[in-house]
PDB file of C-alpha atoms and ligand atoms in Angstrom:
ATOM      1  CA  UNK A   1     -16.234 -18.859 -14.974  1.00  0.00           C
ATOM      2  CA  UNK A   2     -13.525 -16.125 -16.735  1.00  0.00           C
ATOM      3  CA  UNK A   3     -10.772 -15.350 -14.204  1.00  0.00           C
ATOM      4  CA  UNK A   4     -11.647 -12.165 -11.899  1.00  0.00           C
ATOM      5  CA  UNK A   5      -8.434 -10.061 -13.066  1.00  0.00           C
ATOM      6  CA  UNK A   6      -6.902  -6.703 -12.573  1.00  0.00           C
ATOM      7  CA  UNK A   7      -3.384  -4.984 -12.857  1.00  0.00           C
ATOM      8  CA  UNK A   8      -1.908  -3.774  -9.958  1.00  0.00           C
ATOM      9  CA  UNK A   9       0.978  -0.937  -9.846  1.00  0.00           C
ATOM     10  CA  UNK A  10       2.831  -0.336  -6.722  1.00  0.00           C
ATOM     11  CA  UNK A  11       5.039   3.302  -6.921  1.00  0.00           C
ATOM     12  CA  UNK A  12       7.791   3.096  -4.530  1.00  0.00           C
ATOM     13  CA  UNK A  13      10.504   5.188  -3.648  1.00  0.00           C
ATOM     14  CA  UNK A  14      12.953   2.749  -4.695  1.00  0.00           C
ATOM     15  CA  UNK A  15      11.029   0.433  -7.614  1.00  0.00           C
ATOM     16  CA  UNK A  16       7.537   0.724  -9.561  1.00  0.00           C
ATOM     17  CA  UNK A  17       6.410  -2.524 -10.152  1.00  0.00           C
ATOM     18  CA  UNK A  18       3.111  -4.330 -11.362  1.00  0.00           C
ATOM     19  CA  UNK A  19       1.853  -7.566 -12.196  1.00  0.00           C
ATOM     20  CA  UNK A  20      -1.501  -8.650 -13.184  1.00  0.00           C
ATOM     21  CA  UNK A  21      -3.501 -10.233  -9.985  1.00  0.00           C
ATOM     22  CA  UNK A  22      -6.125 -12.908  -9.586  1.00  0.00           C
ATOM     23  CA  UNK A  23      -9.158 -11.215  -8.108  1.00  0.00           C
ATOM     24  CA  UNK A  24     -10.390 -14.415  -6.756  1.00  0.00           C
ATOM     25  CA  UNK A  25      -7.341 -16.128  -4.951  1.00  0.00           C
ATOM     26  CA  UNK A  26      -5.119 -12.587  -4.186  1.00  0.00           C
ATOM     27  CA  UNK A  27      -2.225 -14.307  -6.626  1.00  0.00           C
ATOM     28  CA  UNK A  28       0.005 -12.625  -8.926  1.00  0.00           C
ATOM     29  CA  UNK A  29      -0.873 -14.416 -12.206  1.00  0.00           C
ATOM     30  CA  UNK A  30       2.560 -13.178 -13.968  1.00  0.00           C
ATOM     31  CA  UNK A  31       5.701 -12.627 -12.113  1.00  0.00           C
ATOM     32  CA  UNK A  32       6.105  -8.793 -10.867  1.00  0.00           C
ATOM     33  CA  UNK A  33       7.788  -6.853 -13.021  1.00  0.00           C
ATOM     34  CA  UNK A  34      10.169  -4.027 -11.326  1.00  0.00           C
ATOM     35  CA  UNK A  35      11.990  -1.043 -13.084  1.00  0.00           C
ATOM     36  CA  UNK A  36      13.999   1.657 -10.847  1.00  0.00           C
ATOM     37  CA  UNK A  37      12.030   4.522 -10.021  1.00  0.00           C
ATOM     38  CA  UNK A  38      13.411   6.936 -11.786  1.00  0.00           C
ATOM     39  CA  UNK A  39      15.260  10.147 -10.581  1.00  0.00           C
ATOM     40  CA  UNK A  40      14.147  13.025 -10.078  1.00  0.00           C
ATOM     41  CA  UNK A  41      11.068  11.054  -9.575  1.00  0.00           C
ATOM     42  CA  UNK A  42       8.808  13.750 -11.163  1.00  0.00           C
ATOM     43  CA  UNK A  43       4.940  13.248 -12.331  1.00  0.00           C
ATOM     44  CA  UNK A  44       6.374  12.194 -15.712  1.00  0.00           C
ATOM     45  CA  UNK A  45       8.580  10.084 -14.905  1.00  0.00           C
ATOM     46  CA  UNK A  46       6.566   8.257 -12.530  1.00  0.00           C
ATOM     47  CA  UNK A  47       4.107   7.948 -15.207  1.00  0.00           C
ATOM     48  CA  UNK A  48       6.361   7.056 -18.349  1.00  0.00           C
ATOM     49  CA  UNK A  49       7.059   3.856 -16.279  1.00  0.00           C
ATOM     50  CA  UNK A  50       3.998   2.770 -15.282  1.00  0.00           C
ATOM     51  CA  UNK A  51       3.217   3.257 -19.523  1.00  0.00           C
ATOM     52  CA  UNK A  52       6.197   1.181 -19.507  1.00  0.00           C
ATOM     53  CA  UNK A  53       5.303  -1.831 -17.428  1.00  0.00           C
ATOM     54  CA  UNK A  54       1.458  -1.897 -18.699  1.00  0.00           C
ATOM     55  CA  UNK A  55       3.415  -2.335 -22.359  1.00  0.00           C
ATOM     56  CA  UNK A  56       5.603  -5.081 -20.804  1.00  0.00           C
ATOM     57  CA  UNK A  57       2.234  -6.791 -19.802  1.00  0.00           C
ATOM     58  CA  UNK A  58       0.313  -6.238 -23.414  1.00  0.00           C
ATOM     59  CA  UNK A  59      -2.558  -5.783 -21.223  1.00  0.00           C
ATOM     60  CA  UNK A  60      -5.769  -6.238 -22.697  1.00  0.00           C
ATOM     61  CA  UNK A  61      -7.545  -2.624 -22.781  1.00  0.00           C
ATOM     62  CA  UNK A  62     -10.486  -4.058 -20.710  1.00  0.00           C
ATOM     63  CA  UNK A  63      -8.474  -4.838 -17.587  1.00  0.00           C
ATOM     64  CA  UNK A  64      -9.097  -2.523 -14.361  1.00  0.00           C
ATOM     65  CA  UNK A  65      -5.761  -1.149 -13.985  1.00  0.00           C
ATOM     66  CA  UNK A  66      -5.214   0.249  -9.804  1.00  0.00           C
ATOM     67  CA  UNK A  67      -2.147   2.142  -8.903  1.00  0.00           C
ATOM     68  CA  UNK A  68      -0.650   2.487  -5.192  1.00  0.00           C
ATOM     69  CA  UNK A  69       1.437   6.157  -4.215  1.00  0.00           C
ATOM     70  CA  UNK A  70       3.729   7.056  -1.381  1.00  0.00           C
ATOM     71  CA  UNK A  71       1.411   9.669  -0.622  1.00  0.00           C
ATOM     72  CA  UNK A  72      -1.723  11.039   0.805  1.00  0.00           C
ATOM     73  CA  UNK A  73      -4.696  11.057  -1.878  1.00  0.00           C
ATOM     74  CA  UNK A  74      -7.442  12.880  -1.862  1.00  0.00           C
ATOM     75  CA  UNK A  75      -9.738  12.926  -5.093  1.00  0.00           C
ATOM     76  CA  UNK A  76      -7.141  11.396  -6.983  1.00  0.00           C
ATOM     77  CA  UNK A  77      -4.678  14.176  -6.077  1.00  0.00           C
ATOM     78  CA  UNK A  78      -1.535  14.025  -4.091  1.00  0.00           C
ATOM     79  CA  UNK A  79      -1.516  16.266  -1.357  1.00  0.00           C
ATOM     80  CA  UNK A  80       1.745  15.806   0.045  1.00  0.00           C
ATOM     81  CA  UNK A  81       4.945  13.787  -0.783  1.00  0.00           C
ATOM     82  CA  UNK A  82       7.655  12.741   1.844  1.00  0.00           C
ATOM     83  CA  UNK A  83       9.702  10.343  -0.460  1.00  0.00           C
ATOM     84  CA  UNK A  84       8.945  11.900  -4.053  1.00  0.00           C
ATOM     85  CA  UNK A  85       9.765  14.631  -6.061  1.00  0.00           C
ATOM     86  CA  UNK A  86       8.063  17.201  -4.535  1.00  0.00           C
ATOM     87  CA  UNK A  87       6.487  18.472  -7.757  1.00  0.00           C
ATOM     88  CA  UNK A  88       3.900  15.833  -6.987  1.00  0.00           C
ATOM     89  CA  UNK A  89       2.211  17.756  -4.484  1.00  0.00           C
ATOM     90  CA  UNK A  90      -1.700  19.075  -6.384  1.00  0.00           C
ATOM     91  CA  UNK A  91      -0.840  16.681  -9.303  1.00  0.00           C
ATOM     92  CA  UNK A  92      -3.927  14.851 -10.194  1.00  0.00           C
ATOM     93  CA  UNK A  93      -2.359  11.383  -9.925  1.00  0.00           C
ATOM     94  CA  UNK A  94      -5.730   9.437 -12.110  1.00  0.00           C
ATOM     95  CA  UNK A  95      -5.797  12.051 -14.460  1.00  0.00           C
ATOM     96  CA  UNK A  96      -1.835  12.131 -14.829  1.00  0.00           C
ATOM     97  CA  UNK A  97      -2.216   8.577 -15.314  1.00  0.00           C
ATOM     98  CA  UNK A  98      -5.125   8.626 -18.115  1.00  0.00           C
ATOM     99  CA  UNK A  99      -3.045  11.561 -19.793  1.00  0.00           C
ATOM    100  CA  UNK A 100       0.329   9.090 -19.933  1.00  0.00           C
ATOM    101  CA  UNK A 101      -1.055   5.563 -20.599  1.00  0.00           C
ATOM    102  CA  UNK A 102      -4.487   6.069 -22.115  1.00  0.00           C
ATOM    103  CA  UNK A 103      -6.122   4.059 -19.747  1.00  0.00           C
ATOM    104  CA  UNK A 104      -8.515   5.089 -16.247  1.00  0.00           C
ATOM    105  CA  UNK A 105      -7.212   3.725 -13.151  1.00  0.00           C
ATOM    106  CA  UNK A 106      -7.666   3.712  -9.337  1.00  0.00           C
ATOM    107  CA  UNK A 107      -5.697   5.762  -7.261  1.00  0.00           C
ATOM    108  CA  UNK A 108      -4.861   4.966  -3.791  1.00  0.00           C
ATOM    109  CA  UNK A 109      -2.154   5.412  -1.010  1.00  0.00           C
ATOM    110  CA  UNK A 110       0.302   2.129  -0.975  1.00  0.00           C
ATOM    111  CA  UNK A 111      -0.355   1.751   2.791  1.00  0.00           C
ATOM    112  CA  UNK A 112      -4.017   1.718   2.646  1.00  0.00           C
ATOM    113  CA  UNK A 113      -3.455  -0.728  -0.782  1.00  0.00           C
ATOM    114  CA  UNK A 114      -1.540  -3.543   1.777  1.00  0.00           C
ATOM    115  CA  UNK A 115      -4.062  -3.006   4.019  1.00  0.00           C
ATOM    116  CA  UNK A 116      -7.215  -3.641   1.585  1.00  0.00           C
ATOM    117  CA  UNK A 117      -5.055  -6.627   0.540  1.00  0.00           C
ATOM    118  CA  UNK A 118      -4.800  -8.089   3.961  1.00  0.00           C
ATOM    119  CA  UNK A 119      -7.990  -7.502   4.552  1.00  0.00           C
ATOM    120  CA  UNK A 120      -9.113  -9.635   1.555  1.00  0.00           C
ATOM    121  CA  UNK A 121      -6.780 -12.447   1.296  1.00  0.00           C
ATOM    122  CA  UNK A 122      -4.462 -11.722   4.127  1.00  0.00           C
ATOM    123  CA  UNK A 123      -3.487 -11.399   7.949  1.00  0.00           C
ATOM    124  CA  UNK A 124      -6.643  -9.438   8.983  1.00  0.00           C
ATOM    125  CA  UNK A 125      -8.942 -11.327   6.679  1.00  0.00           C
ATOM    126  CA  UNK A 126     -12.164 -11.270   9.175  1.00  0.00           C
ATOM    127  CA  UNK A 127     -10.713  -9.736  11.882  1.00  0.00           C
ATOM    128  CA  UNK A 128     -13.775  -8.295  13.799  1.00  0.00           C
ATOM    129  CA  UNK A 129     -11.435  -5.866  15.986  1.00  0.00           C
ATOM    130  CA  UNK A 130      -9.057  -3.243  15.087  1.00  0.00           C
ATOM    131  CA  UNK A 131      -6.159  -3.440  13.001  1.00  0.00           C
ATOM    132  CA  UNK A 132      -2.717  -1.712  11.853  1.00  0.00           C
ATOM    133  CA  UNK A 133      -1.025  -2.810   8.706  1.00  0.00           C
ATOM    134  CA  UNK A 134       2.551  -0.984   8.515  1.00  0.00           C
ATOM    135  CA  UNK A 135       4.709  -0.981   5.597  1.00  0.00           C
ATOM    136  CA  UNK A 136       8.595  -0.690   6.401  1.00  0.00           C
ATOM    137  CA  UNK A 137      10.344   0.154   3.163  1.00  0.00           C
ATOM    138  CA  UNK A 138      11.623   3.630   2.193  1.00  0.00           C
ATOM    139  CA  UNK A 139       9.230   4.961   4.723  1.00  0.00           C
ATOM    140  CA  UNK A 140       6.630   3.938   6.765  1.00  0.00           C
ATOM    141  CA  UNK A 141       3.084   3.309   6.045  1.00  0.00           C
ATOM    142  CA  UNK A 142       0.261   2.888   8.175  1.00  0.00           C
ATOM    143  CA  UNK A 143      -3.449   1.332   7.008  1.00  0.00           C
ATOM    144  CA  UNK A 144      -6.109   1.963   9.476  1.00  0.00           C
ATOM    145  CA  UNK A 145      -8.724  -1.082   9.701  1.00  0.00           C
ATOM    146  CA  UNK A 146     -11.860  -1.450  12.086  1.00  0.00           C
ATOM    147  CA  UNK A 147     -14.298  -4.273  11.995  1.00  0.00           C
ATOM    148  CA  UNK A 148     -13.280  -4.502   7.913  1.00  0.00           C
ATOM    149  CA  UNK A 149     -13.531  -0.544   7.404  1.00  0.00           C
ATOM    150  CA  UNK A 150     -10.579   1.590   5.920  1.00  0.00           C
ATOM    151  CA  UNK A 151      -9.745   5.336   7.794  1.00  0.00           C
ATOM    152  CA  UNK A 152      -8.019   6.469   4.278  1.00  0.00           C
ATOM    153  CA  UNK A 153      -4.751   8.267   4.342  1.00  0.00           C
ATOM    154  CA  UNK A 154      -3.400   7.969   8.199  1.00  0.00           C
ATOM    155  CA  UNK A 155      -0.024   9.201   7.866  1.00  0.00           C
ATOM    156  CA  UNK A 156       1.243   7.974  11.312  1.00  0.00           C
ATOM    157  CA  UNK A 157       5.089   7.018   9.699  1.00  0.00           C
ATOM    158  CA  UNK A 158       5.210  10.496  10.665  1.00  0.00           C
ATOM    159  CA  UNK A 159       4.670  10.910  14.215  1.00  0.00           C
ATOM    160  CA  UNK A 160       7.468  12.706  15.761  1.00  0.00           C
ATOM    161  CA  UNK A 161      10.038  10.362  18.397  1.00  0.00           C
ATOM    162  CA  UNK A 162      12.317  12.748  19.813  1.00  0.00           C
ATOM    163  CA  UNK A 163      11.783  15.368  18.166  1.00  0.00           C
ATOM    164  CA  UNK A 164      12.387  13.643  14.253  1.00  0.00           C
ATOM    165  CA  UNK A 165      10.114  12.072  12.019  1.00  0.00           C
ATOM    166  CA  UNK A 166       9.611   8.562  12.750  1.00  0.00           C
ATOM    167  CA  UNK A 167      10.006   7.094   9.494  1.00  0.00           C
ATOM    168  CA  UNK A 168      13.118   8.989   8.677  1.00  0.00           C
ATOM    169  CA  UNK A 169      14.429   6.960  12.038  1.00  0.00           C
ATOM    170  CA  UNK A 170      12.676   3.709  11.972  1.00  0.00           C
ATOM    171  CA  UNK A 171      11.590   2.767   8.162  1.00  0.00           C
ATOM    172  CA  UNK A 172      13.829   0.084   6.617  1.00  0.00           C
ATOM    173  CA  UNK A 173      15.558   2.233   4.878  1.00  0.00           C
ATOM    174  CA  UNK A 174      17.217   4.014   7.946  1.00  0.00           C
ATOM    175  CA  UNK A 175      18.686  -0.025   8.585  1.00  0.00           C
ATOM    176  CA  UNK A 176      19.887  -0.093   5.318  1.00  0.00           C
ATOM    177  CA  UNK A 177      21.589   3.657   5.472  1.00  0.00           C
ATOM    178  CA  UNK A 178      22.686   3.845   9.123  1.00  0.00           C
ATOM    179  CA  UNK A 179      24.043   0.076   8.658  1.00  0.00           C
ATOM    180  CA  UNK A 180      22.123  -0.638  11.581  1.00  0.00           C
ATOM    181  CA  UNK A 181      21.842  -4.059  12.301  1.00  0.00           C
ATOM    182  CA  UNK A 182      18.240  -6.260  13.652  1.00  0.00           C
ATOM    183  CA  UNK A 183      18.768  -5.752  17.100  1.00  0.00           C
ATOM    184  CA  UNK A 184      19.857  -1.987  16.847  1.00  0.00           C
ATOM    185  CA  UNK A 185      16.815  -1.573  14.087  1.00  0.00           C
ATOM    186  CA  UNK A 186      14.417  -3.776  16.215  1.00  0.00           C
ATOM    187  CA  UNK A 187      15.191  -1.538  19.093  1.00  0.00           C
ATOM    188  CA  UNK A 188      13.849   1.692  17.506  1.00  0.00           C
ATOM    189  CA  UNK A 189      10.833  -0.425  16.176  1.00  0.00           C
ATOM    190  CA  UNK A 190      10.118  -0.815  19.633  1.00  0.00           C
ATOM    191  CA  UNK A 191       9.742   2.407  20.388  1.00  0.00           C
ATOM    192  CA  UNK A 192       7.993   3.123  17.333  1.00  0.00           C
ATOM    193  CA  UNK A 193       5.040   0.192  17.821  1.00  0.00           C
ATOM    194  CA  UNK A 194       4.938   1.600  21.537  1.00  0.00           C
ATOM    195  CA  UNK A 195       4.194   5.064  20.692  1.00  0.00           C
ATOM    196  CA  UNK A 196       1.099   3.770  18.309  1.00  0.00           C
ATOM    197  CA  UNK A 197      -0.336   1.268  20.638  1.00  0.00           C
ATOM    198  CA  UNK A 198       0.134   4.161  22.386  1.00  0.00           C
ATOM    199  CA  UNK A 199      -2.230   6.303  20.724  1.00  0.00           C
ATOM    200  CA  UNK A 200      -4.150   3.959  18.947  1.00  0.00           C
ATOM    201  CA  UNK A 201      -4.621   0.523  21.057  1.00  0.00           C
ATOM    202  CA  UNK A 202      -5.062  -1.564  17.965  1.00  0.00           C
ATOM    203  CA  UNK A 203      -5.799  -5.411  18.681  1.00  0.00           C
ATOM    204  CA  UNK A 204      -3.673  -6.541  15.448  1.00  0.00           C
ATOM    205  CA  UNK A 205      -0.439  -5.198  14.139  1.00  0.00           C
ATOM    206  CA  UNK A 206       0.545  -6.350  10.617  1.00  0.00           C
ATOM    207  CA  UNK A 207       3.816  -5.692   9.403  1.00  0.00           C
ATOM    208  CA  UNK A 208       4.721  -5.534   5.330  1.00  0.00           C
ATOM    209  CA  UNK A 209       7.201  -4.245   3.159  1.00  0.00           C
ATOM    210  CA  UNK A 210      10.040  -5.783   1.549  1.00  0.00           C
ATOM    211  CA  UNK A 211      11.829  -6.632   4.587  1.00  0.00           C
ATOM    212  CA  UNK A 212       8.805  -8.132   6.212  1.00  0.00           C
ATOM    213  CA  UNK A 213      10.470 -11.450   4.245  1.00  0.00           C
ATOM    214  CA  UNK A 214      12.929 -11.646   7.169  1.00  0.00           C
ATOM    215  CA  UNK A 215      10.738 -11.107   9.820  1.00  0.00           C
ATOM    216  CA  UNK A 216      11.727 -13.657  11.516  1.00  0.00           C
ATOM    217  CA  UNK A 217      15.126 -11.705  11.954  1.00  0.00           C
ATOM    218  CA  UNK A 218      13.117  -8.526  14.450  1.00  0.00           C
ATOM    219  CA  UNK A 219       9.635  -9.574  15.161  1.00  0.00           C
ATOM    220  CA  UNK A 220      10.386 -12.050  17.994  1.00  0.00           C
ATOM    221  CA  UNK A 221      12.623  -9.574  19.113  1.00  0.00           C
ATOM    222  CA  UNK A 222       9.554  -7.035  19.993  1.00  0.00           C
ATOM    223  CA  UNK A 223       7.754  -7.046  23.163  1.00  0.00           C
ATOM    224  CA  UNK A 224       4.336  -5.380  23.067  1.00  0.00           C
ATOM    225  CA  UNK A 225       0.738  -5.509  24.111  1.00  0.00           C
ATOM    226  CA  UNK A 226      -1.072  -6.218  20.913  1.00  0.00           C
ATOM    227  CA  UNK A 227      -0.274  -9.012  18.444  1.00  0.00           C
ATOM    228  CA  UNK A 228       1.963  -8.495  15.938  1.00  0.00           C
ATOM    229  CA  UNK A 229       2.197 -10.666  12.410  1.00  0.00           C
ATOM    230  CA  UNK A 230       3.797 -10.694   9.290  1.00  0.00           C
ATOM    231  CA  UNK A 231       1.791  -9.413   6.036  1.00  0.00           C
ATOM    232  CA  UNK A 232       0.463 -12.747   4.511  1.00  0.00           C
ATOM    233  CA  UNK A 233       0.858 -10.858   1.153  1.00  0.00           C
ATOM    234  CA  UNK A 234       4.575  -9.575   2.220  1.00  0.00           C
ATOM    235  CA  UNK A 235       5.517  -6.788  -0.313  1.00  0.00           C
ATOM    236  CA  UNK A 236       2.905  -8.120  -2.906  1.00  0.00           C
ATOM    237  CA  UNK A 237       0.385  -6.256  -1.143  1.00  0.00           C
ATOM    238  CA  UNK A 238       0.471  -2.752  -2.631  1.00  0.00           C
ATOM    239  CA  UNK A 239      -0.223  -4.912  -5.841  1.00  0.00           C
ATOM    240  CA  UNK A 240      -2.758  -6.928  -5.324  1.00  0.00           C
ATOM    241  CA  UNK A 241      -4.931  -3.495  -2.904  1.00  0.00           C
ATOM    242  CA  UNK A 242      -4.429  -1.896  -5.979  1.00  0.00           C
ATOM    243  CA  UNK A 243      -5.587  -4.060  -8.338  1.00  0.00           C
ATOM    244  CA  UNK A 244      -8.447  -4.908  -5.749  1.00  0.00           C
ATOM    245  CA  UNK A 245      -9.919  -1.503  -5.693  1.00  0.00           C
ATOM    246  CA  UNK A 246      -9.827  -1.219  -9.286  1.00  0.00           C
ATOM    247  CA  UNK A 247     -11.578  -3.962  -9.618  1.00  0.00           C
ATOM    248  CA  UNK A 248     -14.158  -2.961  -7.433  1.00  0.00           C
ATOM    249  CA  UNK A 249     -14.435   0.319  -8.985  1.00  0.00           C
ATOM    250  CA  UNK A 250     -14.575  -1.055 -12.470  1.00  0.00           C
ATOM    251  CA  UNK A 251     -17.505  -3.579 -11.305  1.00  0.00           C
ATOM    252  CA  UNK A 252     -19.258  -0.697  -9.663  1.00  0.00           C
ATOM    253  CA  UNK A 253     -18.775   1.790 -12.772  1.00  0.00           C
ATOM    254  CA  UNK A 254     -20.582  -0.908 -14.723  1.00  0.00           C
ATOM    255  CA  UNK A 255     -23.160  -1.676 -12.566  1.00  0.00           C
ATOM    256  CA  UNK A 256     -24.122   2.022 -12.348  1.00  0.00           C
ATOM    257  CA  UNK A 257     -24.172   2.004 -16.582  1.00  0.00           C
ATOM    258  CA  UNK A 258     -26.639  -1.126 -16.477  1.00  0.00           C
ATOM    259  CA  UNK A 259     -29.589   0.055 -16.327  1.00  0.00           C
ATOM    260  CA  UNK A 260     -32.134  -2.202 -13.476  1.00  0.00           C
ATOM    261  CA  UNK A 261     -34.162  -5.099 -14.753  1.00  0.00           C
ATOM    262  CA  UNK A 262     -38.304  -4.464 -14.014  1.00  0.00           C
ATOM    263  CA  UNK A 263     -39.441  -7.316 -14.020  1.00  0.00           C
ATOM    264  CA  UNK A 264     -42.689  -5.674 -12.103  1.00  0.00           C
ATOM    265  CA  UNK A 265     -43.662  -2.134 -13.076  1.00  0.00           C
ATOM    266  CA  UNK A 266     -46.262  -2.397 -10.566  1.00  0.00           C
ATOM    267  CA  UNK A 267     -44.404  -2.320  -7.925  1.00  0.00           C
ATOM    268  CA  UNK A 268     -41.212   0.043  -9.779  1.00  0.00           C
ATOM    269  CA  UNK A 269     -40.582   2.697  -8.365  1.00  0.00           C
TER     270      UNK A 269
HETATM  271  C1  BGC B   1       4.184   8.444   3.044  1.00  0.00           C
HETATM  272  C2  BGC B   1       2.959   7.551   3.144  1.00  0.00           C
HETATM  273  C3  BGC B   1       3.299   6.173   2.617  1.00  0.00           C
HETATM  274  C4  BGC B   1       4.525   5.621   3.310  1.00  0.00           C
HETATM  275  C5  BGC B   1       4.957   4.279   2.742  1.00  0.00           C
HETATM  276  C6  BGC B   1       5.348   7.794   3.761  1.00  0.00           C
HETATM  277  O1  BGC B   1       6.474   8.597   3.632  1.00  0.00           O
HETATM  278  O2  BGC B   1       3.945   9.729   3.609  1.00  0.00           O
HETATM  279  O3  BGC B   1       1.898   8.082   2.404  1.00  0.00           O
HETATM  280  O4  BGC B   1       2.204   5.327   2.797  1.00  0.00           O
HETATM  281  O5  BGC B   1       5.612   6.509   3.204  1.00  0.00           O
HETATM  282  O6  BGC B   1       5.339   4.398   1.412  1.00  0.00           O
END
């Protein structure tokens, strides 16, 4: 059977990078490719370099191409930006992508891409309960799963702890500026995780981003209620959610083009 493949673009704050994915096995076929996000990183920008990686990749013009934002989408549009130029906010994100590269792609948020990653080949593959996959990078993401079901677009990095936004506090990137080292970051993570169990009493807590690769550095050093695990996919997953949802969309597009088989127009309806 032909491989199951689709191009996944993650949009960060600090790289864009993509790599063709393996539909049936969650793998990156290629190596990732990463270029610096570009700044100002403004709508064109953005979108000159994901061009610019789908040339690196001579992708064939049938493959579903999915791309994962920083940013709530709604309809394909951003609505708001935290880590982004902030011309982004109302830009049309699928069609902005069409316009630059020629091609039609899925949109999603980058959270809720690790999270439909995990679900399918990772840490909360059948997990009947309820699950939070959060991305620690240049901010925080959060992916909202129940019983295999996606709540799109919960922007929880942003809670408030004393008085600031959490992400601005607790993200990896406040380590990385602040100089902070595991224990002092690990201590804020605690209080972050606490205030969502908090609120949300999930069973499973997944952890991703880039620095999820040292988790063994802060995880043991957090005490909480629910479990709390690695990303399987570590910071492949915005990838490989993307890629999965285009996928899906593609097969879905096509399906609704086909028109049904009657083999009985007895019973047709
Ligand atoms: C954005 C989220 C995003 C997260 C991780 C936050 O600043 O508001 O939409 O998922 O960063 O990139």
């Amino acid at each position: 059977m032909a491989e199951k493949i689709a191009f996944g673009v993650d949009v960060g704050g600090s790289g864009i990078k993509g790599a063709p994915v393996n539909l049936d096995s969650g793998e990156l076929i290629e190596d990732r490719f990463k270029i610096p996000t570009p700044q100002p990183a403004t709508p064109d920008a953005v979108v000159a370099v994901i061009a610019e990686l789908l040339d690196h990749f001579g992708l064939a013009q049938d493959v579903p191409v999915g791309v994962s934002f920083p940013g709530p989408i709604l309809s394909g549009v951003v609505t708001w930006i935290a880590n982004l130029d902030q011309s982004w906010v109302g830009v049309n994100l699928a069609e902005a992508v069409r316009q630059g590269t020629g091609r039609q792609a899925t949109v999603i948020n980058d959270a809720d891409a690790a999270g439909y990653a995990e679900v399918a080949f990772g840490a909360a593959k059948d997990h009947p309960g309820t699950v939070a996959v959060m991305t620690l990078g240049t901010g925080i993401g959060v992916a909202l799963i129940t019983a295999g079901k996606l709540w799109p677009n919960a922007e929880l990095g942003h809670i408030q702890i004393n008085g600031r936004d959490a992400e601005k506090w607790a993200a990896a990137s406040a380590k990385e500026r602040e100089g902070l080292s595991y224990a002092k970051w690990a201590r804020r993570l605690q209080r972050y995780f606490s205030e969502i169990d908090r609120l949300l009493w999930p069973d499973l807590i997944v952890v991703g981003g880039g620095i999820s690769r040292k988790h063994d550095k802060f995880l043991p050093l957090l005490h909480l209620r629910p479990k709390i695990v690695p990303a399987a996919l570590r910071n492949t997953a915005g990838i490989v959610g993307a890629a999965v949802l285009a996928w899906q969309d593609a097969a879905s597009a096509q399906a609704a083009a086909t028109p049904a088989l009657r083999s009985d127009p007895a019973t047709a309806d």
